CSV table of C-alpha atoms in Angstrom, one decimal:
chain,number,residue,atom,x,y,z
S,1,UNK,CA,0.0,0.0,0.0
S,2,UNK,CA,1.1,3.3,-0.7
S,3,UNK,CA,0.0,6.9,0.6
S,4,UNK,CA,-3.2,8.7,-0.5
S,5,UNK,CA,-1.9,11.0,-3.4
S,6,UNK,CA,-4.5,14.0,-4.2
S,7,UNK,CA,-7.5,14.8,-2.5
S,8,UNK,CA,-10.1,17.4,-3.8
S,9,UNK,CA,-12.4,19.8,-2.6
S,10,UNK,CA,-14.1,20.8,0.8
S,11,UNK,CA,-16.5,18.2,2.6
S,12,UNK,CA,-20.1,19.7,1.4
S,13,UNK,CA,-23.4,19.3,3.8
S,14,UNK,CA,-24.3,16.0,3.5
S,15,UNK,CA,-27.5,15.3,1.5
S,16,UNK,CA,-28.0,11.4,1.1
S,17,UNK,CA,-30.7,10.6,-1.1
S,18,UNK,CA,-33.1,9.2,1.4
S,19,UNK,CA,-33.8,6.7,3.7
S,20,UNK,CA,-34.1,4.1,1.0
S,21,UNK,CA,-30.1,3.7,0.4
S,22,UNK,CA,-27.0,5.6,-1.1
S,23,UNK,CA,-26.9,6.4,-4.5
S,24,UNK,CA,-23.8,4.8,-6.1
S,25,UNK,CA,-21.8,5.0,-9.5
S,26,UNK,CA,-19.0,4.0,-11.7
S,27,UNK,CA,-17.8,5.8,-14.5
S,28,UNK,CA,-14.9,5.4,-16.9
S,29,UNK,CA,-14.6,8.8,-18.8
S,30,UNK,CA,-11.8,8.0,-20.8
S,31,UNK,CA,-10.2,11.4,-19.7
S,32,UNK,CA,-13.8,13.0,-20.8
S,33,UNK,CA,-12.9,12.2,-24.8
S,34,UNK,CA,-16.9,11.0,-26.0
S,35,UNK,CA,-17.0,8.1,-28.2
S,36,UNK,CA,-15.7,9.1,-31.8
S,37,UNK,CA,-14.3,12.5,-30.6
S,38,UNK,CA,-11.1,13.5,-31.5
S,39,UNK,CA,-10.3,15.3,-28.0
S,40,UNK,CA,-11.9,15.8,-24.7
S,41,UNK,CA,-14.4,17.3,-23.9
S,42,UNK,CA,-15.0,19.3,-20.6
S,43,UNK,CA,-18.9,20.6,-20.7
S,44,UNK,CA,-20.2,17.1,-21.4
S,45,UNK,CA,-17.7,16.0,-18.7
S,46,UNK,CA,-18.9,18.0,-16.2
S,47,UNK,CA,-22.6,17.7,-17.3
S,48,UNK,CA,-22.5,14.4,-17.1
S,49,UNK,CA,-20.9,13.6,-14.1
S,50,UNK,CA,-23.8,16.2,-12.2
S,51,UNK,CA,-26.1,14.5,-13.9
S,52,UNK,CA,-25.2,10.8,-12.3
S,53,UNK,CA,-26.1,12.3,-8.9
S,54,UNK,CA,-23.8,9.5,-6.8
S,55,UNK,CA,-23.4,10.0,-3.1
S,56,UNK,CA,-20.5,7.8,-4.0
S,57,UNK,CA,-18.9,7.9,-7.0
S,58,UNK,CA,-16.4,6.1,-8.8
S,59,UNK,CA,-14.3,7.9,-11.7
S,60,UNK,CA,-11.8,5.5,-13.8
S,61,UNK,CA,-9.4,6.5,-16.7
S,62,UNK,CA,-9.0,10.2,-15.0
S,63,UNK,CA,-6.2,12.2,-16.1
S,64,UNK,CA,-4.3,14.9,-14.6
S,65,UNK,CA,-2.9,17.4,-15.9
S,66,UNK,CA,-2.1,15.4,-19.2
S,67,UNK,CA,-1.7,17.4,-22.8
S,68,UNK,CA,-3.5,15.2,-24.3
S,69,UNK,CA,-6.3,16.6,-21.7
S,70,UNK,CA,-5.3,20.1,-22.4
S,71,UNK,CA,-3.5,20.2,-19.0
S,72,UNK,CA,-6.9,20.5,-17.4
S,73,UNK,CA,-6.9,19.0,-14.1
S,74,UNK,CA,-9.7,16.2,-14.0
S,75,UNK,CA,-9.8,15.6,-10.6
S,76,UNK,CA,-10.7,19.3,-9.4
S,77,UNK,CA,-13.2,18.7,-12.4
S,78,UNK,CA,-15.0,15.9,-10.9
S,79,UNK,CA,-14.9,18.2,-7.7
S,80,UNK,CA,-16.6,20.8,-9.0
S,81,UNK,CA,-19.1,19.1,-11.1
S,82,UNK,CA,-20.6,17.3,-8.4
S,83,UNK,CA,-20.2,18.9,-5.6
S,84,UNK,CA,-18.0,15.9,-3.8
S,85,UNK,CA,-15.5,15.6,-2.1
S,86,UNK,CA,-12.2,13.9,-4.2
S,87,UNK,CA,-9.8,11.5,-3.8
S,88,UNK,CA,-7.2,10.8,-6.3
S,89,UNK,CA,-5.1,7.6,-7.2
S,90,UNK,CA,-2.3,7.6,-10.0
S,91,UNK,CA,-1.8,4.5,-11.9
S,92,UNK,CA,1.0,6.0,-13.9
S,93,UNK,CA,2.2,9.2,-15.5
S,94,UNK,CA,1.6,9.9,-18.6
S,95,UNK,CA,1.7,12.6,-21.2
S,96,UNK,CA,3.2,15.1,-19.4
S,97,UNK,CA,0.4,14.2,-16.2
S,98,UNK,CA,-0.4,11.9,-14.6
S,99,UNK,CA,-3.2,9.4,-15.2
S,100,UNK,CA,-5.5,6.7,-12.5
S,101,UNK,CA,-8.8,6.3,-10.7
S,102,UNK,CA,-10.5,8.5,-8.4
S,103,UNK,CA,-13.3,8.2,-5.7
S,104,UNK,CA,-15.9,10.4,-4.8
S,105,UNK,CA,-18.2,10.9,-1.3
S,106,UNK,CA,-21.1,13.1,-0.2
S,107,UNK,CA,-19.8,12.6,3.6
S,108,UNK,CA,-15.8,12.7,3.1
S,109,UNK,CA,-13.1,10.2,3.8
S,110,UNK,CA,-11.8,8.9,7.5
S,111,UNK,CA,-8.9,7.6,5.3
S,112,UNK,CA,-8.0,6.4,1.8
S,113,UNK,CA,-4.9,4.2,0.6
S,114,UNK,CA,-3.3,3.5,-3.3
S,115,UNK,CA,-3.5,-0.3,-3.6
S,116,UNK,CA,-0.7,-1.5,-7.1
S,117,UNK,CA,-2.5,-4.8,-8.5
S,118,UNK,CA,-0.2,-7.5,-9.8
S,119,UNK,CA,0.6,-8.2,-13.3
S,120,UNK,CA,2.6,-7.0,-16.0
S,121,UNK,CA,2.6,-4.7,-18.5
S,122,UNK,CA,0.4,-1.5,-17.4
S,123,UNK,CA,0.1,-0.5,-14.0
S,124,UNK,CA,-2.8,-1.0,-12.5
S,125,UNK,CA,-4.3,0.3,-8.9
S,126,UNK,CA,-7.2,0.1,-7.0
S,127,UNK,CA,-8.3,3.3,-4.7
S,128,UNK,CA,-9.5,1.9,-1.4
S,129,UNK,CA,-11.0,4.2,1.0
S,130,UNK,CA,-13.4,4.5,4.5
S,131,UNK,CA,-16.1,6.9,4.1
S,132,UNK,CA,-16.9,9.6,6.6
S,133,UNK,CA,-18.0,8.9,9.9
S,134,UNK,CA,-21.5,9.3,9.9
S,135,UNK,CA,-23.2,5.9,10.5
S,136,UNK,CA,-26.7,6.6,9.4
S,137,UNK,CA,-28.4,4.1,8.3
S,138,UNK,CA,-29.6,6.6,5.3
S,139,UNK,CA,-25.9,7.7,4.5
S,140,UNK,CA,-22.8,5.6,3.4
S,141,UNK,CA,-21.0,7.2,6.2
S,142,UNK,CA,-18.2,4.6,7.5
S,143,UNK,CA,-18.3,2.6,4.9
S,144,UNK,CA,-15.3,0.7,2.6
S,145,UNK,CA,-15.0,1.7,-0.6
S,146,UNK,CA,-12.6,0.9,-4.2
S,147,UNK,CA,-12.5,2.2,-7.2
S,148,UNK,CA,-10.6,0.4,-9.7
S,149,UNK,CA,-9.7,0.3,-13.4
S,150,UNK,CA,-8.4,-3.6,-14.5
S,151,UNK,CA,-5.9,-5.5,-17.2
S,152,UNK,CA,-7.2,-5.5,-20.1
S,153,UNK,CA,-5.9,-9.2,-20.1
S,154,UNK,CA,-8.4,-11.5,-18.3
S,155,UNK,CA,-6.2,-13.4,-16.5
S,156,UNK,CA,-4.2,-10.8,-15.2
S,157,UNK,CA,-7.2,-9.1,-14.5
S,158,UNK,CA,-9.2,-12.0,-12.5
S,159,UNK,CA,-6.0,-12.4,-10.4
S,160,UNK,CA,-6.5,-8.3,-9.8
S,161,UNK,CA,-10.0,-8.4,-8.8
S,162,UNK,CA,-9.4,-11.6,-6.1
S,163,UNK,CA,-6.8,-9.4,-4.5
S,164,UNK,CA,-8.5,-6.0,-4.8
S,165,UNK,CA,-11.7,-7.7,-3.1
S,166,UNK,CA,-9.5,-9.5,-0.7
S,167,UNK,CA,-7.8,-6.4,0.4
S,168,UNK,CA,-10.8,-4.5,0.5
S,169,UNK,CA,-12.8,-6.5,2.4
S,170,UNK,CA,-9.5,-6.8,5.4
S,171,UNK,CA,-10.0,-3.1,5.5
S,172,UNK,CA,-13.5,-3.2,6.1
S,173,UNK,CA,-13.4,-5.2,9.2
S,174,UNK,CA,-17.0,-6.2,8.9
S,175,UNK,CA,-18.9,-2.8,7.6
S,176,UNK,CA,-20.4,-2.6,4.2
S,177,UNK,CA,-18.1,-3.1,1.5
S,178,UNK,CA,-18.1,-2.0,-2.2
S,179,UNK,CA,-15.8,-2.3,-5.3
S,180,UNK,CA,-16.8,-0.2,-8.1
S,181,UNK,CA,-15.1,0.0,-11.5
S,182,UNK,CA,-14.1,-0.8,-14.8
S,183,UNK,CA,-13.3,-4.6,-14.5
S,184,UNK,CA,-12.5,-5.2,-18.1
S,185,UNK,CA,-14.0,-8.7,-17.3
S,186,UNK,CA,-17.9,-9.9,-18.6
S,187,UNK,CA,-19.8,-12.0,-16.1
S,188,UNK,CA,-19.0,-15.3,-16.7
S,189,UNK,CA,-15.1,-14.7,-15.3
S,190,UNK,CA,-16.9,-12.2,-12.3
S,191,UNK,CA,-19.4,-14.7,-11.2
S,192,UNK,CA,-17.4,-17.3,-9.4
S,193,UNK,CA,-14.8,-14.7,-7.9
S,194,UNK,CA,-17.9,-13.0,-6.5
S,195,UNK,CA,-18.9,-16.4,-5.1
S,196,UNK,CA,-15.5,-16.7,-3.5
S,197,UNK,CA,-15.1,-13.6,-2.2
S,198,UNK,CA,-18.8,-13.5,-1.0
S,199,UNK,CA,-19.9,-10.0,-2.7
S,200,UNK,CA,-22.8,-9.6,-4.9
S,201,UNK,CA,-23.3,-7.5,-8.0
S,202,UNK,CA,-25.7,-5.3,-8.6
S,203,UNK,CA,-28.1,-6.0,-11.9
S,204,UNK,CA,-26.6,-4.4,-15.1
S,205,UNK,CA,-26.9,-4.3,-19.0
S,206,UNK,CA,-24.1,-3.7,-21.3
S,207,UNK,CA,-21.8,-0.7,-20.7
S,208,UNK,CA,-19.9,-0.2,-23.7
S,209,UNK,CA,-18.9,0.7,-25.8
S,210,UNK,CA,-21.5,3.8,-24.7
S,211,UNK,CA,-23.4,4.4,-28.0
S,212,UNK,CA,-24.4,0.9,-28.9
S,213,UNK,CA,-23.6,-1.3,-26.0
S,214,UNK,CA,-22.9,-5.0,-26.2
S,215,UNK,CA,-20.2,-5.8,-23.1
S,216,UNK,CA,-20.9,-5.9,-19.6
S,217,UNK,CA,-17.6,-5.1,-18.4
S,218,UNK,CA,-18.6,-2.3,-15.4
S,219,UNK,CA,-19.7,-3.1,-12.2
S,220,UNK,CA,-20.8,-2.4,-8.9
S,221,UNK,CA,-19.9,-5.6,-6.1
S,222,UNK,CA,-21.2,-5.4,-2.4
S,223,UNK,CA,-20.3,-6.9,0.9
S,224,UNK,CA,-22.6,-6.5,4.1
S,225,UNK,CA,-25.1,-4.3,2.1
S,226,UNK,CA,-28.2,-5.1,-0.7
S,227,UNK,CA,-29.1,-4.0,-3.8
S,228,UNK,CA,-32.2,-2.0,-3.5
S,229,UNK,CA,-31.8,-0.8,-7.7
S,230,UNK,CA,-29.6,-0.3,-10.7
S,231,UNK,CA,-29.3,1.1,-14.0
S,232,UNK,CA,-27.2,2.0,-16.8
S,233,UNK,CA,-27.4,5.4,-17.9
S,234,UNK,CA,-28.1,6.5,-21.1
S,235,UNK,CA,-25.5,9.5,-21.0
S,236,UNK,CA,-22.1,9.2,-21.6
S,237,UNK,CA,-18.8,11.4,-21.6
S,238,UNK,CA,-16.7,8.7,-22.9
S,239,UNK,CA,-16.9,4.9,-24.7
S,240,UNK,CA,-18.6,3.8,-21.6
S,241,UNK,CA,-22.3,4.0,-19.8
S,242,UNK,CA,-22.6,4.6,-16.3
S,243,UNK,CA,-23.7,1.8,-14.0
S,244,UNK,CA,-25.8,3.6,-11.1
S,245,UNK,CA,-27.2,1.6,-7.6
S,246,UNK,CA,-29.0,2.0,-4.9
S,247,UNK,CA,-28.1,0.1,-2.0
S,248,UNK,CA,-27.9,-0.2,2.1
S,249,UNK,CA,-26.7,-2.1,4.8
S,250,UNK,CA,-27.9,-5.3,5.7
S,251,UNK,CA,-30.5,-6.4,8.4
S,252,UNK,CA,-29.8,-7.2,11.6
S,253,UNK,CA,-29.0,-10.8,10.6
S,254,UNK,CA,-25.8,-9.7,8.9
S,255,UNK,CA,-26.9,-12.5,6.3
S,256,UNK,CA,-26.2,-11.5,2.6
S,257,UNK,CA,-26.9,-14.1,-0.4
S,258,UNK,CA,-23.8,-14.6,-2.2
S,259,UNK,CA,-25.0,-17.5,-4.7
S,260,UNK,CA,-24.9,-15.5,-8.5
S,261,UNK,CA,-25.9,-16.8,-11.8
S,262,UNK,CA,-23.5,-16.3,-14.9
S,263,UNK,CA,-24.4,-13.3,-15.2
S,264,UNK,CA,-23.5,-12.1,-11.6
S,265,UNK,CA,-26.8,-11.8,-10.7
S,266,UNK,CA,-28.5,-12.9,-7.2
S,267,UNK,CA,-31.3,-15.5,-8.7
């Protein structure tokens, strides 16, 4: 594990939305460049990422600083766009920049930690981090959180996921756990780590690519916590949909089903 590198913008008022669970997200913006653009673009960036509407949100492919990002600092973008507070991990540099995941949260962060995934060729990371330390039933305060962006290779990436969910769920010491991200994995590779690992996913549809999608390759995986909903979004920034949930800590049984389908789905 490595220090925190970055953090972003003042903790606002927190404004959970309602009693019936946090609002979650991942979303892999490809350093804001839409599908088929030749560059990035920052209004649908920012418009998008105020429209998701996370308590907690997960930002993959974020760049800092890069040229090819027109030095524009993503992370203070995510910031401002939603209102969040932001956390910042760096896979690599890159471009003049730096380049990695970030995490964002309506109630702030106790603490938050770089975690470098195994496997060769590009670096990979997962941000893992404990929410603020409001423990409302209604808020995702206290909490465990990741956000990670995977191998492209599956192998290298399933390896990556066992550890990243391993890892995460040692730092959440029995609260409610969730990994959300760009797993670069389809359900039928997810399904039995999940089953290992006992986390569920939430529901989903294709992701990308974002105008036409046909893979199911983000996701949102919970410990100690249910799906209430999910969707993906039809509004995009980048080659990928966003995956939104809903979700909130278990009963009083601590009991969560952990039995998926191929498709990473609770039956």
């Amino acid at each position: 594990m490595t220090p925190i590198v970055g953090a972003v913008g003042a903790q606002p008022e927190v404004t959970p939305s309602g009693s019936a669970g946090v609002r979650v997200a991942t979303a892999n913006i490809r350093h804001g460049r839409p599908e088929g653009a030749a560059g990035p673009d920052p209004a649908r960036l920012a418009d998008t990422l105020g429209r998701i509407g996370a308590d907690v949100l997960a930002v993959q492919e974020v760049d800092r600083r890069t040229r090819r990002a027109g030095g524009v600092d993503q992370v203070t973008a995510i910031a401002e766009a939603t209102g969040l507070e932001v956390r910042f991990a760096p896979a690599l540099e890159h471009d003049g920049g730096e380049y990695g995941v970030a995490l964002a949260s309506a109630v702030g962060f106790e603490s938050s930690e770089v975690m470098r995934l195994p496997g060769g060729g590009e670096q990979r990371v997962a941000l893992l981090a404990v929410l603020g330390s409001d423990e409302s039933e209604s808020t995702s305060g206290g909490w465990v959180v990741g956000s990670t962006h995977l191998s492209t290779d599956p192998g290298v990436a399933v390896t990556q996921l066992r550890r990243a969910l391993r890892s995460l769920d040692e730092l959440a010491a029995g609260r409610p756990a969730l990994l959300l991200g760009d797993l670069n994995l389809e359900a039928r590779a997810v399904a039995p780590v999940l089953v290992e690992a006992g986390f569920v996913a939430a529901p989903s549809g294709p992701t990308h690519p974002a105008r036409r999608p046909t893979r199911r390759i983000d996701w949102v995986l919970v410990r100690r916590a249910t799906v209430r909903s999910s969707e993906v979004l039809d509004v995009t920034c980048s080659d990928h949909r966003p995956l939104v949930a809903t979700v909130e800590r278990v009963d009083g049984s601590g009991t969560v089903r952990t039995d998926v389908d191929a498709d990473g789905r609770v039956p």
